[in-house]
Every structure is written in structure tokens, then in C-alpha cells.
Amino acid sequence: MKIAQLARKEVQALTPYQSARTLGGQGDIWLNANESPFEHQYNIDGAALNRYSECQPKPLIAAYAKYAGVCPEQVLTSRGADESIDLLIRTFCETGQDRILFCPPTYGMYRISAQINEIAQRIVPLTADWQLNLPEIANNLDTVKLLFVCSPNNPTGNVIPRQDIIALLKMTEGRAVVVIDEAYIDFCPEASMVTLLDNHPNLVILRTLSKAFALAGLRCGFTLAHPDIITLMLKIIAPYPVPVPVEHIACQALSDAGISRMKHQVMQLNSNRAYLQTELESIPGVTVFSGRANYLLVSFPHAQPLFEHLWDNGIILRRTPIENAIRISIGQRDECEKTARSIRQHLAQ
Ligand SMILES: *Cc1c(COP(=O)(O)O)cnc(C)c1O
């Protein structure tokens, strides 16, 4: 017997998440993982690592609570927002009984975390203009415990209107939890649903330092929710989930200086996005979907040869499940310029 056959059937059958990093590629322009192009130095204190870390370091929780405008009791920190997705599923869903609901095209980890935990999924696609199909969701709520809504949505970039989220929260009140994934909200903070937390105990908001805060490699994310939900999640989180250096670096990023630097970079990236959008829209046959995050979803007459041409030229973009659409992360201005130029050249051939 092969050792792999000892594994759970679901794990044997699982196709793991294809992260931008695992897909490889060689190049000098990396626009495939919605990372920030800005690099920063941090002070790292390597002393006292003989002691375990605090489960939920108070200075870090306090700093994020202040940034998000919530109480510390409403904040949990974890290894990225991805860990929070897994924790939520394990907290709320019973195998063979409960489901999660999500609305593709959207972020791939909701499905994969559910599969890993043997939780069934209900899929209600977004409408043609990538909004929630509320009547269809309402018809599909039986056995659903968790709903995942990504806003701004990855990979389409649009935000979900506040009145739709409120409708969803009312529709699910007392029977299911609505998780709004705000991984990209720092690029359009006015679209956050954070002020709904106080009146809606079934709302959960996911945040991360991986995108606007330029700390994808740190693995630090946050869950904002009613204190009762935070308490439940803390029951099942790993004993020491936040390495001491992660706490120290995250606190520097969340200092007043760190936050104002982030906001400045958000302005630059939003302006680069507007530039790239204008450039690409001027190319015949190209459609750009207006987005509010640090990427654009762009549709081409034939995306695959274009993707490969740029790949071969060291410009690494991300394919999407949407036919002939490619997601382009927003980098430095010169990276946007080179990308637009290569696309224009390829399509002119
Ligand atoms: C990047 C991303 C995440 C994961 O964030 P981490 O904090 O790096 O785990 C979650 N949701 C969406 C929509 C993302 O794009």
C-alpha cells in the first residue's frame, strides 16, 4: 500500500489552491499576486524568543482596532485572512449537515477551505454585472451557515453596495453568518462595512496586511466581528498563532507613520490603476472592468496567447476562470507602462 492511501479520501482527491507563487514563472515584472510593489525596512528584535508569544498580542490588537475603528474585543489576528476563512468554517459548519455559500467568480479559498473541512458548498454566481443575486441567494439559504462575499471582489474588482449587504444580513439574521472579505478595502476605505458591525451580530469582516500594507510575506490578517464570534474562534485557533517578530513588524506597519505611508502608497497605486485602465481602454478589442482595488480585470480577444507572450517576456500576470480575462496587479508606474506597451505591441502583430 502506498503511504498516500492512508490519507483522508478528501485530501487524496484535493486539488490544492494554485497560488501565484506555486505557479512559478520567471521575470522582473510580477503582477500576478496583487502584492504591493513597495518594499520597506523594519526593526526586528531577536531577543527573548525563548518565550512563547502571546496568543493575541494586545498592542497589535489595539493598533488594528484603532485603525479599523472598532473595539479590541471585536478583533482577532491570525496567519493571514486565509487562516480566518478556515477558522470560520471550522467554528460554524458541521460536516454532512451545514454548507457555505459563495458567489463566483470570486476568491478561490472559500471553496478549498470548505473542501479540506468536508463542508458542502452552495454556489450562487454573481449577476452579469458582478453583483449579488439576492433573490437567488434567498432561495438557497437552507442548511447554509456561512456566506462569503468578497468586496472589492477578487478578481472582478467591483464593490458590493451597502444596501445589498444590509439586505443579506437581514435575510440571514439568526440563521447564518455573513463574511465580508475586505482584503482590498484599504484601496477604497469608504466602501467598508465596518460600521454595520455594531448592529449586526452575524457580520464578520476579514482584513489583511498582505495587500495595501505591503506585508504579504508577514502572514498577518484580522477578523472583525461581534465579541461572541471572536471568543468562539479563539477556542480553536492554534496555541501561539502570532510569531513574536510578526507582532513587532505589524505594530510598526500600524503605527501612525506606517498608516500614513500606506495611505500615500494607496494614492499612488490608485493613480497607476487609472493610468493603466486608460492605456488599455485605448487598445481596440480590449475591455477593462472598472475596479476599486490594486488590480484590474481585463478582457482580450484571445487571452491565452497574450498571457504567454507577456510571460515569455518576463511580465507575469494571472489568468482567471473568466473566459479571455486576465487579472493584472497594479505595480510601479514604470511596470504599468511596460505592461501596457507589451500588450499593445502583441495585439498589433
Ligand atoms: C489575498 C487575499 C486574501 C488572503 O490574504 P492573506 O492575509 O494573505 O491570507 C483573502 N481574501 C482575498 C479576497 C484575497 O485576495
Coordinates of N, CA and C and ligand atoms in Angstrom, one line a residue, residues 33-34 79-83 85 106-107 109-110 150 152-154 181-184 206-211 216 219-222 295 327, ligand 1:
A33 N 0.0 38.5 -8.2 CA -0.5 38.1 -6.9 C -1.1 39.3 -6.0
N34 N -1.4 40.4 -6.7 CA -1.9 41.6 -6.0 C -1.1 42.0 -4.8
R79 N -2.9 34.0 11.0 CA -1.9 33.9 9.9 C -2.6 34.3 8.6
G80 N -2.7 35.5 8.4 CA -3.4 36.0 7.2 C -4.9 35.8 7.3
A81 N -5.6 36.5 6.3 CA -7.0 36.3 6.3 C -7.4 34.9 5.9
D82 N -6.5 34.2 5.2 CA -6.7 32.8 4.8 C -7.0 31.9 6.0
E83 N -6.2 32.1 7.1 CA -6.4 31.2 8.3 C -7.8 31.5 8.9
I85 N -10.5 32.3 7.3 CA -11.5 31.6 6.5 C -11.7 30.1 7.0
T106 N -15.1 34.5 -7.8 CA -14.6 35.1 -6.6 C -13.3 34.4 -6.1
Y107 N -12.9 34.8 -4.9 CA -11.6 34.2 -4.3 C -11.8 32.7 -4.1
M109 N -10.2 30.5 -2.1 CA -10.0 29.8 -0.9 C -11.3 29.4 -0.1
Y110 N -12.4 30.1 -0.4 CA -13.6 29.7 0.3 C -13.9 28.2 0.0
C150 N -17.0 38.8 -1.2 CA -15.7 39.5 -1.3 C -15.9 40.9 -1.9
P152 N -13.9 44.8 -2.1 CA -13.9 44.6 -3.6 C -13.7 43.2 -3.9
N153 N -14.4 42.7 -4.9 CA -14.3 41.3 -5.2 C -13.0 41.0 -6.0
N154 N -12.4 39.9 -5.6 CA -11.2 39.3 -6.4 C -11.8 38.2 -7.2
D181 N -15.3 39.7 2.9 CA -13.8 39.7 2.7 C -13.4 41.0 2.2
E182 N -12.8 41.8 3.1 CA -12.3 43.2 2.7 C -10.8 43.2 2.6
A183 N -10.2 42.2 2.0 CA -8.8 42.2 1.8 C -8.2 43.4 1.1
Y184 N -9.1 44.0 0.3 CA -8.6 45.1 -0.6 C -9.2 46.5 -0.2
L206 N -13.3 40.3 7.1 CA -11.9 39.9 7.0 C -11.0 41.0 6.5
R207 N -9.8 41.1 7.1 CA -8.8 42.1 6.7 C -7.5 41.5 6.6
T208 N -6.5 42.2 6.0 CA -5.2 41.6 5.9 C -4.1 42.8 5.8
L209 N -2.9 42.4 6.2 CA -1.8 43.4 5.9 C -1.1 43.0 4.6
S210 N -1.6 42.0 3.9 CA -0.9 41.5 2.7 C -0.9 42.4 1.5
K211 N -1.9 43.2 1.4 CA -2.1 43.9 0.1 C -1.7 45.4 0.3
A216 N 2.7 41.0 2.4 CA 2.2 39.6 2.1 C 3.1 38.6 2.7
R219 N 2.4 37.3 6.7 CA 1.3 36.5 7.1 C 0.6 37.0 8.4
C220 N -0.1 38.1 8.2 CA -0.9 38.7 9.3 C -2.2 39.2 8.8
G221 N -3.3 38.7 9.3 CA -4.6 39.1 9.0 C -5.5 39.3 10.2
F222 N -6.7 39.8 10.0 CA -7.6 40.2 11.1 C -9.0 39.8 10.8
Y295 N -5.8 46.0 -8.6 CA -5.7 45.1 -9.8 C -6.8 45.5 -10.7
R327 N -6.2 39.0 -15.0 CA -6.1 39.9 -13.9 C -4.7 40.5 -13.8
Ligands
LIG1 C1 -5.1 37.9 -0.8 C2 -6.5 37.6 -0.3 C3 -6.7 37.0 0.9 C4 -5.6 36.4 1.7 O1 -5.0 37.3 2.5 P1 -3.8 36.8 3.5 O2 -4.0 37.7 4.6 O3 -2.5 37.0 2.7 O4 -4.1 35.4 3.8 C5 -8.0 36.8 1.3 N1 -9.0 37.2 0.5 C6 -8.8 37.8 -0.7 C7 -10.0 38.2 -1.5 C8 -7.5 38.0 -1.1 O5 -7.4 38.4 -2.4

